[in-house]
PDB file of N, CA and C in Angstrom:
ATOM      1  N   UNK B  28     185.369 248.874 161.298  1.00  0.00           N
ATOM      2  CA  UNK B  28     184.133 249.623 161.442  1.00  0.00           C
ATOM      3  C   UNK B  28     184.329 250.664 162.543  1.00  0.00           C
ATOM      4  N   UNK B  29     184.061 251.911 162.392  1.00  0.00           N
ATOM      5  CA  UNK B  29     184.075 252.762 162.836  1.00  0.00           C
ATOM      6  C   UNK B  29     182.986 252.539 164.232  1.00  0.00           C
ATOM      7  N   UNK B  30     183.518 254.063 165.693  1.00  0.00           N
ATOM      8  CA  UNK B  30     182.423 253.263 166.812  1.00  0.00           C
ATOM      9  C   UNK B  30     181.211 253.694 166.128  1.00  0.00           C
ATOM     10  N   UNK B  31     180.885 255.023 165.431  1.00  0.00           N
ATOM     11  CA  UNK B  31     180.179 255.870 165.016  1.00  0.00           C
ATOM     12  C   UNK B  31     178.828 254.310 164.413  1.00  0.00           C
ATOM     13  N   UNK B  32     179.499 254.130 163.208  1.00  0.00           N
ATOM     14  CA  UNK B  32     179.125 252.752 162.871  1.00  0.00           C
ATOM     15  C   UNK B  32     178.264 251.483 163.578  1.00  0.00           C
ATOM     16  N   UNK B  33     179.259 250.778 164.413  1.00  0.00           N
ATOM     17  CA  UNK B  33     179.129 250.603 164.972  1.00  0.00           C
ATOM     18  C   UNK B  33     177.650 251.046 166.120  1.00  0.00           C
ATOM     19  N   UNK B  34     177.684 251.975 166.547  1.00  0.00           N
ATOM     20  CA  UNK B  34     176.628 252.616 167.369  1.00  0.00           C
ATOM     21  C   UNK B  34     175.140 252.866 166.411  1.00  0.00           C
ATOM     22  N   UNK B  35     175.223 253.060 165.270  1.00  0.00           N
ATOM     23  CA  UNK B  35     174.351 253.011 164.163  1.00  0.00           C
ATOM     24  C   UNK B  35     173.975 251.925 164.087  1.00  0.00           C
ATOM     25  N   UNK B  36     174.836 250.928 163.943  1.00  0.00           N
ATOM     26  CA  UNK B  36     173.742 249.208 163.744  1.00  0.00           C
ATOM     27  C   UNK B  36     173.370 248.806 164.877  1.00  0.00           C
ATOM     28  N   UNK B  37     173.757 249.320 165.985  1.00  0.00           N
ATOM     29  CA  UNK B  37     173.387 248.868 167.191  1.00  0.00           C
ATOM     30  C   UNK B  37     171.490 249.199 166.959  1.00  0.00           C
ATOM     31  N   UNK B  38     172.162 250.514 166.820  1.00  0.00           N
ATOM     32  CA  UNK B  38     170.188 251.586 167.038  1.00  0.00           C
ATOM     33  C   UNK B  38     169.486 250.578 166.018  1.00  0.00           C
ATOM     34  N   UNK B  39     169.723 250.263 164.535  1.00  0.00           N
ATOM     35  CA  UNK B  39     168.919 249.708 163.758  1.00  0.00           C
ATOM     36  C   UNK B  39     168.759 248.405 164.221  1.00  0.00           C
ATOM     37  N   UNK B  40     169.602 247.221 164.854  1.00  0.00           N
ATOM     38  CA  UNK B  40     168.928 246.273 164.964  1.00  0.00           C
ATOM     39  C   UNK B  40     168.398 246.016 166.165  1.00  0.00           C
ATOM     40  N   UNK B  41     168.161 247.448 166.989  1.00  0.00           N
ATOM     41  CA  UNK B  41     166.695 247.147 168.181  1.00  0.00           C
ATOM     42  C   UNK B  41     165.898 248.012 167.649  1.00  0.00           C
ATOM     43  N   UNK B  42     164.612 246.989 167.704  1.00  0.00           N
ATOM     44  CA  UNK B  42     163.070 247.544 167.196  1.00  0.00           C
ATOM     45  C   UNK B  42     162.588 248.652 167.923  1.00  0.00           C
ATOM     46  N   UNK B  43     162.758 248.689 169.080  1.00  0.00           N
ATOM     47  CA  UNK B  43     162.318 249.887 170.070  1.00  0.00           C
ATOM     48  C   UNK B  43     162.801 250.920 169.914  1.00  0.00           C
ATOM     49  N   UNK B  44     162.278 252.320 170.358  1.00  0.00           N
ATOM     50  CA  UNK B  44     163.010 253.357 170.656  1.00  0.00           C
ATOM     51  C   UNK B  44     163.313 253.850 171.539  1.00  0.00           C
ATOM     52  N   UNK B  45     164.876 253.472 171.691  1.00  0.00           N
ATOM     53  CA  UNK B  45     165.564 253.817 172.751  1.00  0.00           C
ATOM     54  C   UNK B  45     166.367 255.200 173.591  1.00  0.00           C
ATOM     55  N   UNK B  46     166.345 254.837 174.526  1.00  0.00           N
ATOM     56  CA  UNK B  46     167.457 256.533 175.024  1.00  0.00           C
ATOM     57  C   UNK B  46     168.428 256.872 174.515  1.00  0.00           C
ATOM     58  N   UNK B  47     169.163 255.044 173.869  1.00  0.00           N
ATOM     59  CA  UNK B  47     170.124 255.252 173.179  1.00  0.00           C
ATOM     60  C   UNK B  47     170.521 255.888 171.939  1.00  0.00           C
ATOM     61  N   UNK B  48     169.242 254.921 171.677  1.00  0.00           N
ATOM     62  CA  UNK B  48     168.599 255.344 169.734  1.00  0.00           C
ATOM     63  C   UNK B  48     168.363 257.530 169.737  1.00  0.00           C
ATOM     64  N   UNK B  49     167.572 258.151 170.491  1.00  0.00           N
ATOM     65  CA  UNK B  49     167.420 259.303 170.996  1.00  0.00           C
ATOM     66  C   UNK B  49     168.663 259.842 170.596  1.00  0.00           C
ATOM     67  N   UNK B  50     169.730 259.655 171.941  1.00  0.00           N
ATOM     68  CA  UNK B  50     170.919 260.656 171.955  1.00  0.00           C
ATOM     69  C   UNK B  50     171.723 260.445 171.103  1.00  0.00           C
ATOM     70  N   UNK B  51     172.075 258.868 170.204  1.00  0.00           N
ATOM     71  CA  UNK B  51     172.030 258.889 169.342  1.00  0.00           C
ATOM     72  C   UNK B  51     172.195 260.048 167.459  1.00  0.00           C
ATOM     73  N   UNK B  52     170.946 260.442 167.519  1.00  0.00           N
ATOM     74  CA  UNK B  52     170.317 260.614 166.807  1.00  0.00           C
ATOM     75  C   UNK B  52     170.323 262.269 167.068  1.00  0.00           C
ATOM     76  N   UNK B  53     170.255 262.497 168.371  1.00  0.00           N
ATOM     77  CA  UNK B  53     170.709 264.335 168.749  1.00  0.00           C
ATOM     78  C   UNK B  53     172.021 264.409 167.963  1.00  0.00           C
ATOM     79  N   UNK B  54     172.911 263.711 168.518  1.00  0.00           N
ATOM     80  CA  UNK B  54     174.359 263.741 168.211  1.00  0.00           C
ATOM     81  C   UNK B  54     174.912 263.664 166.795  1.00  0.00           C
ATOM     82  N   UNK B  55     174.350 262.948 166.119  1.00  0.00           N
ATOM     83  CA  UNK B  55     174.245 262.926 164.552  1.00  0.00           C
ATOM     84  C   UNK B  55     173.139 264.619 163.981  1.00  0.00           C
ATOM     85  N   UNK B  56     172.406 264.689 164.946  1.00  0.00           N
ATOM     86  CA  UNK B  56     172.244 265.948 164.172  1.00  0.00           C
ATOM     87  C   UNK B  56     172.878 267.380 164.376  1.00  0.00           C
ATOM     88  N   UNK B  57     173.942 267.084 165.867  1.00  0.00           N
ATOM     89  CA  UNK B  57     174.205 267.918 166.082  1.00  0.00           C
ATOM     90  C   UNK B  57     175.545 268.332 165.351  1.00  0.00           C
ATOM     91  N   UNK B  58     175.765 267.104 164.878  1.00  0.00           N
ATOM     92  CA  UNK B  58     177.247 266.894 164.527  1.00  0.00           C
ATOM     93  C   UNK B  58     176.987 267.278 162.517  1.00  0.00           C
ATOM     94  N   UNK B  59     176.001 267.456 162.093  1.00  0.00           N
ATOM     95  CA  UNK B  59     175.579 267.265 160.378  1.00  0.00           C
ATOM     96  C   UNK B  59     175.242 268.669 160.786  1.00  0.00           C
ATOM     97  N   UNK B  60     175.260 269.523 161.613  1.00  0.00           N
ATOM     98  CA  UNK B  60     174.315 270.627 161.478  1.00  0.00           C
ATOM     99  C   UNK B  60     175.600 271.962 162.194  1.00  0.00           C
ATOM    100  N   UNK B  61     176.724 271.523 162.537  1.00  0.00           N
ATOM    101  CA  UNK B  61     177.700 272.243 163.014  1.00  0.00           C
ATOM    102  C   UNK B  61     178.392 272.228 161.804  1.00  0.00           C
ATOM    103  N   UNK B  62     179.145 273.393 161.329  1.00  0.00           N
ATOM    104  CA  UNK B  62     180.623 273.841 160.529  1.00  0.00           C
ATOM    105  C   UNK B  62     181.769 273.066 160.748  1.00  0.00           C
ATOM    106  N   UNK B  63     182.388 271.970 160.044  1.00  0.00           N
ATOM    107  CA  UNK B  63     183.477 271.078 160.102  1.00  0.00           C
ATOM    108  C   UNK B  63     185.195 272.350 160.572  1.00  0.00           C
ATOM    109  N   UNK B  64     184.799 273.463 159.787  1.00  0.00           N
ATOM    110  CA  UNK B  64     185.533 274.232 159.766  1.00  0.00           C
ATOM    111  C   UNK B  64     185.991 275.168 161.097  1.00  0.00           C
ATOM    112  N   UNK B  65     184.671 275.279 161.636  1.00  0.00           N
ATOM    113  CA  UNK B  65     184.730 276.437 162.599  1.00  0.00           C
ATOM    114  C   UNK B  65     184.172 276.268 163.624  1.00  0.00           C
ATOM    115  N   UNK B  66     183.421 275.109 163.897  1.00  0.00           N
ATOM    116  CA  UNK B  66     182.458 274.869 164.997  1.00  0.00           C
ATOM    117  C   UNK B  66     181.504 275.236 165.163  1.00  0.00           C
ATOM    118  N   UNK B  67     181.068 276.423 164.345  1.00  0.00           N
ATOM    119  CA  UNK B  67     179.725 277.105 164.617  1.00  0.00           C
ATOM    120  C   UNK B  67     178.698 276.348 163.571  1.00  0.00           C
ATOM    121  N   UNK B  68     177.363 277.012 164.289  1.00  0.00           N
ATOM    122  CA  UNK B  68     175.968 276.268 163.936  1.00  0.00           C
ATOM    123  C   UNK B  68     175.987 276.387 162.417  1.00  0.00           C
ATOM    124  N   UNK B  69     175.595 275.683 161.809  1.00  0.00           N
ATOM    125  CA  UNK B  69     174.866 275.971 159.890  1.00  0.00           C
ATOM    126  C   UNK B  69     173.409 276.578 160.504  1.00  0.00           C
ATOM    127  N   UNK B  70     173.211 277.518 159.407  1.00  0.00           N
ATOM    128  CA  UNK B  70     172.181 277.589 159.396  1.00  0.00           C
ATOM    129  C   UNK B  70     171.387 277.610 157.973  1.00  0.00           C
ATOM    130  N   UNK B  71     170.172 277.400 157.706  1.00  0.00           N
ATOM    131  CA  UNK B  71     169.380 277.333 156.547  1.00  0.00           C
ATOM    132  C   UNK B  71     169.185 278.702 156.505  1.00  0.00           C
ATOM    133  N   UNK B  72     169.423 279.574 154.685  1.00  0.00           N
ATOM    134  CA  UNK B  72     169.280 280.343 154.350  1.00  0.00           C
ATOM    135  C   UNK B  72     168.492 280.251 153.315  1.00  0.00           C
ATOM    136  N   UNK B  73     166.989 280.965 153.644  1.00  0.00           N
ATOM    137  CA  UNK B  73     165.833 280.782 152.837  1.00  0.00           C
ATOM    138  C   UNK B  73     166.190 281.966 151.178  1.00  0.00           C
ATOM    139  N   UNK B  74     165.918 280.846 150.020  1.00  0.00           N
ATOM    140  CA  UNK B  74     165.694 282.197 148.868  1.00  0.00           C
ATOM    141  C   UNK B  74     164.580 282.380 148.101  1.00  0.00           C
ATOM    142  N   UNK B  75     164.780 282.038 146.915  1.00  0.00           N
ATOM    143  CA  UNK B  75     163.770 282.375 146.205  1.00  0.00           C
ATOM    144  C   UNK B  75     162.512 281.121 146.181  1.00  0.00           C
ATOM    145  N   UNK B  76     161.228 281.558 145.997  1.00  0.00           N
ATOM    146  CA  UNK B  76     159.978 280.503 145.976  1.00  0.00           C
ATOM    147  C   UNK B  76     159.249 280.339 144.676  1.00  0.00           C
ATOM    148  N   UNK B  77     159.373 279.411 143.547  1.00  0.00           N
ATOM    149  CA  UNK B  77     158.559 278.935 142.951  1.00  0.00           C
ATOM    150  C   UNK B  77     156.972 279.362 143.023  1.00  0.00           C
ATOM    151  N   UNK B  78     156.448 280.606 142.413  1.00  0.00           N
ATOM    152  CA  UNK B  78     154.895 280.372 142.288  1.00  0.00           C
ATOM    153  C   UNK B  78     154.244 279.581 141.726  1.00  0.00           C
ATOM    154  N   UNK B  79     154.610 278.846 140.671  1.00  0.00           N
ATOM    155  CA  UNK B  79     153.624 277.598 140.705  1.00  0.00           C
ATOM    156  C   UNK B  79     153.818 276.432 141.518  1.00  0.00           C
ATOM    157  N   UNK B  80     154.843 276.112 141.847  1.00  0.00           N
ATOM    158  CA  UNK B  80     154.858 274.682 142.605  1.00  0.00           C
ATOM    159  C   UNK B  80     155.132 275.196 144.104  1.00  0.00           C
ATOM    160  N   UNK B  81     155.363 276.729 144.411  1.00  0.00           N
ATOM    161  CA  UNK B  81     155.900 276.861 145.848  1.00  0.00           C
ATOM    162  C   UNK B  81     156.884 276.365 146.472  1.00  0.00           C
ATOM    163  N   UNK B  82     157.823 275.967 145.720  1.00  0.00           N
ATOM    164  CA  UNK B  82     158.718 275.288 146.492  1.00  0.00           C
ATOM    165  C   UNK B  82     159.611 276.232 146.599  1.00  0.00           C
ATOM    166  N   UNK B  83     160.656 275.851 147.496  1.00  0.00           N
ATOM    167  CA  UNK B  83     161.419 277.384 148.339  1.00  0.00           C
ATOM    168  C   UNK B  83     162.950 276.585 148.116  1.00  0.00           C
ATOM    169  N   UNK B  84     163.973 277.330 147.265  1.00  0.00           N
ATOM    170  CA  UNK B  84     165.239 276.910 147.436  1.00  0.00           C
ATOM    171  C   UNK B  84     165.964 277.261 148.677  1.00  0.00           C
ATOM    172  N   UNK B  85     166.828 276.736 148.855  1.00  0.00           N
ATOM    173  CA  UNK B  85     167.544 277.178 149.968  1.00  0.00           C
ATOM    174  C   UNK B  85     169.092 276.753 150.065  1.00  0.00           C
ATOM    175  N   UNK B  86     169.862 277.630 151.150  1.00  0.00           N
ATOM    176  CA  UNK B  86     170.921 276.733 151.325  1.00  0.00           C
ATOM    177  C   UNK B  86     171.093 276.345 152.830  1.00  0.00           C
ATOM    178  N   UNK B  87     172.320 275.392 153.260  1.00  0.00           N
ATOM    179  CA  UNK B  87     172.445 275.426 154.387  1.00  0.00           C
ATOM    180  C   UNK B  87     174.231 276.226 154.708  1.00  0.00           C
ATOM    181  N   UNK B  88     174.389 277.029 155.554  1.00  0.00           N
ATOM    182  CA  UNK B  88     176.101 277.190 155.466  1.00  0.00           C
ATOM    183  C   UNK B  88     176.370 278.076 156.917  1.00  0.00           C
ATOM    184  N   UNK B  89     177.804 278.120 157.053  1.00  0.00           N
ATOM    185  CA  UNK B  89     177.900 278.305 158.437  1.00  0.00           C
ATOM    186  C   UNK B  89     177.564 280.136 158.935  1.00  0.00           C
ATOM    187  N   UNK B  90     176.735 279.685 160.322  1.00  0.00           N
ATOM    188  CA  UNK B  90     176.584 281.280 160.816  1.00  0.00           C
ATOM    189  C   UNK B  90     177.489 282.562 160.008  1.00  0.00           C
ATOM    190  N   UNK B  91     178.860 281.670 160.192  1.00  0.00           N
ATOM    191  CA  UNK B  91     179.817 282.903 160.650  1.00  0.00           C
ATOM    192  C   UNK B  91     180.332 282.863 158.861  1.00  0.00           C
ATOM    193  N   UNK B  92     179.358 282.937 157.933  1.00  0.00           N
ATOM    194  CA  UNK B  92     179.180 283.272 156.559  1.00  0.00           C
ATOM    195  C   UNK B  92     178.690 284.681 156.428  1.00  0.00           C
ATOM    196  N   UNK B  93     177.921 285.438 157.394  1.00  0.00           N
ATOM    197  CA  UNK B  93     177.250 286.407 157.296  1.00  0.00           C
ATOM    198  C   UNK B  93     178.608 287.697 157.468  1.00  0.00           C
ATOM    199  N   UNK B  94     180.054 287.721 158.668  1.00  0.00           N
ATOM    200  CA  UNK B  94     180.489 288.226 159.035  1.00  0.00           C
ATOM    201  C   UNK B  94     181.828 288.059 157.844  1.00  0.00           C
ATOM    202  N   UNK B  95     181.851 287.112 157.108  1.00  0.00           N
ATOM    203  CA  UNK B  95     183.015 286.828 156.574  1.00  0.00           C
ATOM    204  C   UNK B  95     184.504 286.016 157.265  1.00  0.00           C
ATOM    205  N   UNK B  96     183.884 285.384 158.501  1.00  0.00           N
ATOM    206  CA  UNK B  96     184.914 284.566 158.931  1.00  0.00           C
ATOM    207  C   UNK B  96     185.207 283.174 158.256  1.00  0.00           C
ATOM    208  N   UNK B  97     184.245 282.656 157.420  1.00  0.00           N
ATOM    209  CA  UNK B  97     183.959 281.101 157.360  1.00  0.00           C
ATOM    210  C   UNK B  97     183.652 280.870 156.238  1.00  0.00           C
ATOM    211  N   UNK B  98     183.659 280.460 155.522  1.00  0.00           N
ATOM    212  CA  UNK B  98     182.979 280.372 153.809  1.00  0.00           C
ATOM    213  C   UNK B  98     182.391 278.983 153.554  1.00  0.00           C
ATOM    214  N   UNK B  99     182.182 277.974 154.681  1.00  0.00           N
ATOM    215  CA  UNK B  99     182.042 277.172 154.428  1.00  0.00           C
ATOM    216  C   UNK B  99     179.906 276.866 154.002  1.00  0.00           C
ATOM    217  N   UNK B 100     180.017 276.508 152.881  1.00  0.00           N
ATOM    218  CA  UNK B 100     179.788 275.520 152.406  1.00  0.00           C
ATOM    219  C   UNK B 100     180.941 275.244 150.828  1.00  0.00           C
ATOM    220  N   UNK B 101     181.258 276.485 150.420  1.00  0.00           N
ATOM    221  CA  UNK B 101     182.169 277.226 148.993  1.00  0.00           C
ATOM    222  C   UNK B 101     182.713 276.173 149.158  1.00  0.00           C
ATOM    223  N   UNK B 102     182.923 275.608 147.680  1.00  0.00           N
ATOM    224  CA  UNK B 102     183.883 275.075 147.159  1.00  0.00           C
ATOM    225  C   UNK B 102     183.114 272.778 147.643  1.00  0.00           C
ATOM    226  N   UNK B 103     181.947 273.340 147.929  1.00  0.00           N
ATOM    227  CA  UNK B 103     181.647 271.508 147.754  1.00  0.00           C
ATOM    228  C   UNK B 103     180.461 271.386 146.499  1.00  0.00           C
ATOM    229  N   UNK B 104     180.455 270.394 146.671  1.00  0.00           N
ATOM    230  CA  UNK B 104     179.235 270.678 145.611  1.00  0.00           C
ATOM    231  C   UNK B 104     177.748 270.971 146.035  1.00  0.00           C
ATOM    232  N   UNK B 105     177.406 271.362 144.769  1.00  0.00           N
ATOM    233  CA  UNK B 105     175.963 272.316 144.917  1.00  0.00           C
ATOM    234  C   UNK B 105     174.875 271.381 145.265  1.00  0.00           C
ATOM    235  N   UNK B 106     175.100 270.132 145.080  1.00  0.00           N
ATOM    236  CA  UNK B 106     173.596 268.995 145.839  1.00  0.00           C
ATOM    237  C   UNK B 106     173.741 268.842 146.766  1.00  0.00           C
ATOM    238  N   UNK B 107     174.754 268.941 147.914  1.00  0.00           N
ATOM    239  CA  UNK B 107     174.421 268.752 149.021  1.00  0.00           C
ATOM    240  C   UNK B 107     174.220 269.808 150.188  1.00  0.00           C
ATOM    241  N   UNK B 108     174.398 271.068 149.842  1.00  0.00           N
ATOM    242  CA  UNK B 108     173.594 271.774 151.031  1.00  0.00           C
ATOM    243  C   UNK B 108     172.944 273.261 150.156  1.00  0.00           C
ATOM    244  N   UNK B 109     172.850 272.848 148.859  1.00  0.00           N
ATOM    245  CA  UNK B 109     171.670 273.987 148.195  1.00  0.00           C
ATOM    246  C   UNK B 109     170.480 273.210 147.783  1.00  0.00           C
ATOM    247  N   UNK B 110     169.567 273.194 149.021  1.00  0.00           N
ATOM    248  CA  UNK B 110     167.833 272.517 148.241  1.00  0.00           C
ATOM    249  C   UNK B 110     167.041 273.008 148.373  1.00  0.00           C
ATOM    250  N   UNK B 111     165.729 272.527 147.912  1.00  0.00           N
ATOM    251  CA  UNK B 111     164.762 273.158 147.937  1.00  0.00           C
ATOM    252  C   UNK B 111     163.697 272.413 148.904  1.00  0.00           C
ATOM    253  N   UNK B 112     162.601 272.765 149.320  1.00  0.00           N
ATOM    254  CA  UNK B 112     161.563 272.407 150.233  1.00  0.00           C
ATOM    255  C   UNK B 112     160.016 272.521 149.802  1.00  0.00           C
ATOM    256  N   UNK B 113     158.824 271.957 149.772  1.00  0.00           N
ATOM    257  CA  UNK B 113     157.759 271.742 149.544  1.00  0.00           C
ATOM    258  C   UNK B 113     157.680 272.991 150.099  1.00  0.00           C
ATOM    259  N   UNK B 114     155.734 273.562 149.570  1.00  0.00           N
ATOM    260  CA  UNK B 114     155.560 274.630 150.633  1.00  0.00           C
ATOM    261  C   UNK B 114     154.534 274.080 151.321  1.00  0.00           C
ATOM    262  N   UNK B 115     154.403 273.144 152.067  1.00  0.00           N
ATOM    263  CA  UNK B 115     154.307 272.069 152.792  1.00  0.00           C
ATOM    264  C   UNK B 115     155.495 272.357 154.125  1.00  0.00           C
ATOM    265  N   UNK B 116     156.514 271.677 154.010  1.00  0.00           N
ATOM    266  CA  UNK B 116     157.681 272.169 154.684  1.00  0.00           C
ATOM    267  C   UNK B 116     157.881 273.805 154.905  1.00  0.00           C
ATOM    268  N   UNK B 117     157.690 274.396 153.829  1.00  0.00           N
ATOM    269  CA  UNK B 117     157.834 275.945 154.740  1.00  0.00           C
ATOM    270  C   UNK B 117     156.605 276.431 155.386  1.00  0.00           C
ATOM    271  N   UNK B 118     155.545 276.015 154.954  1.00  0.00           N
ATOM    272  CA  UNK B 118     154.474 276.418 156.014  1.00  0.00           C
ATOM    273  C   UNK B 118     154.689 276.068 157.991  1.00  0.00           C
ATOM    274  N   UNK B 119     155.727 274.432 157.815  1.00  0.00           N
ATOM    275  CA  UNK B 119     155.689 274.174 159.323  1.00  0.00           C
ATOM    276  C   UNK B 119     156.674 274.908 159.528  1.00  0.00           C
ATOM    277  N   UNK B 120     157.851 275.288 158.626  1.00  0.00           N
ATOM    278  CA  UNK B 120     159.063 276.150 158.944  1.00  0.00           C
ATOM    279  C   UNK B 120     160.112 275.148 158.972  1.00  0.00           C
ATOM    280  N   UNK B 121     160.304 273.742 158.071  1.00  0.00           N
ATOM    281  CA  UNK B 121     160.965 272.637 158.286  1.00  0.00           C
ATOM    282  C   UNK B 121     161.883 272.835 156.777  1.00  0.00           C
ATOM    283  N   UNK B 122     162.988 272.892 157.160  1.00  0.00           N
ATOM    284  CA  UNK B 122     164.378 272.725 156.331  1.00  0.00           C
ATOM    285  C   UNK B 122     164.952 271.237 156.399  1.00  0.00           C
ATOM    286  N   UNK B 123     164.636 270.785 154.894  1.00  0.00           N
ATOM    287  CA  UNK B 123     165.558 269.376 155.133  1.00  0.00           C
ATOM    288  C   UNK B 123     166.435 269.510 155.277  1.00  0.00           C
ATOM    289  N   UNK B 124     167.474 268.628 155.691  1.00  0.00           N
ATOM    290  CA  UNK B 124     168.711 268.565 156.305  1.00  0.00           C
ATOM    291  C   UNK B 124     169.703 268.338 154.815  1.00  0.00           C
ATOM    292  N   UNK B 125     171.256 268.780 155.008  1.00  0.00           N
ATOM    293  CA  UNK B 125     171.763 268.794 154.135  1.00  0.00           C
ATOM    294  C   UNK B 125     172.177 266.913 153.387  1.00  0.00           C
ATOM    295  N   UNK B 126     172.252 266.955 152.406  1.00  0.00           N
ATOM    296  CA  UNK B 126     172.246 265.288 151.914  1.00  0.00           C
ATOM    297  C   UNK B 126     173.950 265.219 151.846  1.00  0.00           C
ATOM    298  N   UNK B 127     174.638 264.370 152.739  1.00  0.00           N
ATOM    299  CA  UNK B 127     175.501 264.337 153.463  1.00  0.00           C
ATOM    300  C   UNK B 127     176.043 262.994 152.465  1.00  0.00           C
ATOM    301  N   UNK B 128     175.967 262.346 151.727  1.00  0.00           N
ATOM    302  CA  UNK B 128     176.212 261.129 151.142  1.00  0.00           C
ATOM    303  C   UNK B 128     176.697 261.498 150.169  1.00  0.00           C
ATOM    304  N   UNK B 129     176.852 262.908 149.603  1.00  0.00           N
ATOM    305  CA  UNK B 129     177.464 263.164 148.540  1.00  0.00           C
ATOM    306  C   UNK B 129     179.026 263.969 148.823  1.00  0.00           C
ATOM    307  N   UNK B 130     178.904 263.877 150.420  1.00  0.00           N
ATOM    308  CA  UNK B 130     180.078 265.050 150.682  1.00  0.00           C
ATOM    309  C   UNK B 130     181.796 263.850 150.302  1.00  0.00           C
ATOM    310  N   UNK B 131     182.105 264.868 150.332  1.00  0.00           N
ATOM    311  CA  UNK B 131     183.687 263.985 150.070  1.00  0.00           C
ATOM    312  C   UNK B 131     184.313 263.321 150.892  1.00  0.00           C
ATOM    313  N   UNK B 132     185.017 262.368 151.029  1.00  0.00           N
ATOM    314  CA  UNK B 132     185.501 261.744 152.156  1.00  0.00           C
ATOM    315  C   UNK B 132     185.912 262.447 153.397  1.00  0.00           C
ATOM    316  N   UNK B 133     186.820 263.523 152.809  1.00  0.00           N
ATOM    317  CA  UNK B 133     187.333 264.535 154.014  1.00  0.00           C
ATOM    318  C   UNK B 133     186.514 264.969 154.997  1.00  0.00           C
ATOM    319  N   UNK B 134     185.784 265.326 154.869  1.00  0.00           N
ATOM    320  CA  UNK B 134     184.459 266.057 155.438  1.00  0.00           C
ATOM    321  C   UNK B 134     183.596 264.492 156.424  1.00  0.00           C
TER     322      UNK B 134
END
Protein backbone atom coordinates (compact mmCIF):
# COMPACT_ATOMS: atom_id res chain seq x y z
CA UNK A 1 0.00 0.00 0.00
CA UNK A 2 1.14 3.05 -1.10
CA UNK A 3 1.93 6.17 1.80
CA UNK A 4 -0.53 8.18 -0.42
CA UNK A 5 -2.99 5.27 0.51
CA UNK A 6 -2.17 4.74 3.36
CA UNK A 7 -2.71 8.55 4.46
CA UNK A 8 -6.25 8.24 2.75
CA UNK A 9 -7.52 5.49 5.17
CA UNK A 10 -6.04 7.14 7.85
CA UNK A 11 -8.41 10.50 6.98
CA UNK A 12 -11.48 8.02 6.39
CA UNK A 13 -11.32 6.08 9.47
CA UNK A 14 -11.35 9.35 11.80
CA UNK A 15 -14.85 10.76 12.03
CA UNK A 16 -13.62 14.28 12.68
CA UNK A 17 -12.24 16.83 10.57
CA UNK A 18 -8.93 17.09 10.88
CA UNK A 19 -5.76 19.41 10.03
CA UNK A 20 -4.69 16.34 8.76
CA UNK A 21 -7.78 15.34 6.84
CA UNK A 22 -7.53 19.43 5.47
CA UNK A 23 -3.91 19.36 4.11
CA UNK A 24 -4.62 16.23 3.14
CA UNK A 25 -7.15 16.99 0.83
CA UNK A 26 -5.26 20.55 -0.43
CA UNK A 27 -2.58 18.21 -1.57
CA UNK A 28 -4.73 15.81 -3.49
CA UNK A 29 -6.18 18.74 -5.10
CA UNK A 30 -3.25 20.28 -5.72
CA UNK A 31 -1.68 17.39 -7.08
CA UNK A 32 -5.22 16.31 -9.61
CA UNK A 33 -5.22 19.91 -10.68
CA UNK A 34 -1.34 20.37 -11.78
CA UNK A 35 0.01 18.99 -15.46
CA UNK A 36 1.78 15.46 -14.84
CA UNK A 37 3.77 16.70 -17.81
CA UNK A 38 4.91 20.12 -17.08
CA UNK A 39 4.06 21.19 -13.68
CA UNK A 40 1.89 23.87 -14.54
CA UNK A 41 -1.73 24.58 -13.25
CA UNK A 42 -4.84 22.81 -15.46
CA UNK A 43 -7.12 24.95 -16.00
CA UNK A 44 -11.01 24.57 -16.87
CA UNK A 45 -11.83 25.73 -20.32
CA UNK A 46 -15.45 26.82 -20.53
CA UNK A 47 -17.47 25.92 -24.12
CA UNK A 48 -20.47 25.56 -25.44
CA UNK A 49 -24.02 25.76 -23.15
CA UNK A 50 -27.03 23.70 -23.72
CA UNK A 51 -30.24 26.06 -23.94
CA UNK A 52 -32.54 23.78 -22.79
CA UNK A 53 -30.91 22.04 -19.97
CA UNK A 54 -28.01 24.82 -19.53
CA UNK A 55 -25.54 22.73 -18.95
CA UNK A 56 -22.01 24.01 -19.94
CA UNK A 57 -19.36 21.50 -21.47
CA UNK A 58 -16.05 21.95 -20.66
CA UNK A 59 -12.57 20.80 -20.52
CA UNK A 60 -9.86 20.70 -18.07
CA UNK A 61 -5.98 20.92 -19.67
CA UNK A 62 -2.74 22.44 -18.95
CA UNK A 63 -2.16 26.43 -18.87
CA UNK A 64 0.68 26.11 -21.09
CA UNK A 65 -1.97 24.59 -23.91
CA UNK A 66 -2.75 28.14 -24.86
CA UNK A 67 1.14 28.92 -25.91
CA UNK A 68 1.75 25.52 -27.48
CA UNK A 69 4.27 24.19 -24.99
CA UNK A 70 2.15 21.26 -23.47
CA UNK A 71 -0.66 19.37 -25.09
CA UNK A 72 -1.57 17.73 -22.26
CA UNK A 73 -4.76 16.50 -21.83
CA UNK A 74 -4.34 14.97 -26.04
CA UNK A 75 -4.18 11.69 -26.42
CA UNK A 76 -6.24 10.35 -22.94
CA UNK A 77 -9.51 9.73 -23.08
CA UNK A 78 -12.38 12.05 -23.59
CA UNK A 79 -14.34 11.12 -20.01
CA UNK A 80 -12.00 12.18 -17.95
CA UNK A 81 -11.20 15.80 -18.31
CA UNK A 82 -13.99 16.85 -21.08
CA UNK A 83 -17.39 17.50 -18.86
CA UNK A 84 -20.02 19.19 -18.50
CA UNK A 85 -21.59 21.22 -15.42
CA UNK A 86 -25.23 22.08 -14.23
CA UNK A 87 -26.08 25.74 -14.69
CA UNK A 88 -26.34 25.50 -11.13
CA UNK A 89 -22.50 25.03 -10.99
CA UNK A 90 -21.81 27.78 -13.49
CA UNK A 91 -23.88 30.27 -11.86
CA UNK A 92 -21.43 29.74 -8.52
CA UNK A 93 -18.53 29.51 -11.16
CA UNK A 94 -17.78 25.73 -9.90
CA UNK A 95 -15.95 23.29 -12.38
CA UNK A 96 -16.08 19.68 -11.37
CA UNK A 97 -12.93 18.27 -11.04
CA UNK A 98 -11.50 15.98 -13.65
CA UNK A 99 -12.77 12.05 -13.00
CA UNK A 100 -9.36 10.68 -12.36
CA UNK A 101 -10.45 6.82 -12.06
CA UNK A 102 -10.50 6.45 -15.57
CA UNK A 103 -6.91 7.76 -16.19
CA UNK A 104 -4.37 5.06 -17.06
CA UNK A 105 -2.06 3.65 -14.75
CA UNK A 106 0.85 5.83 -15.91
CA UNK A 107 -0.58 8.96 -15.02
Amino acid sequence: MSERSRRKQRVQDDDELSLESVELDRAIESELLTCCYCQAPLKAIPLDIDDTSGEQRFFWACRNLKTKTCYFPMGLPNNIFWLKRTEEQRKRNYFPRPDIKFLPREF
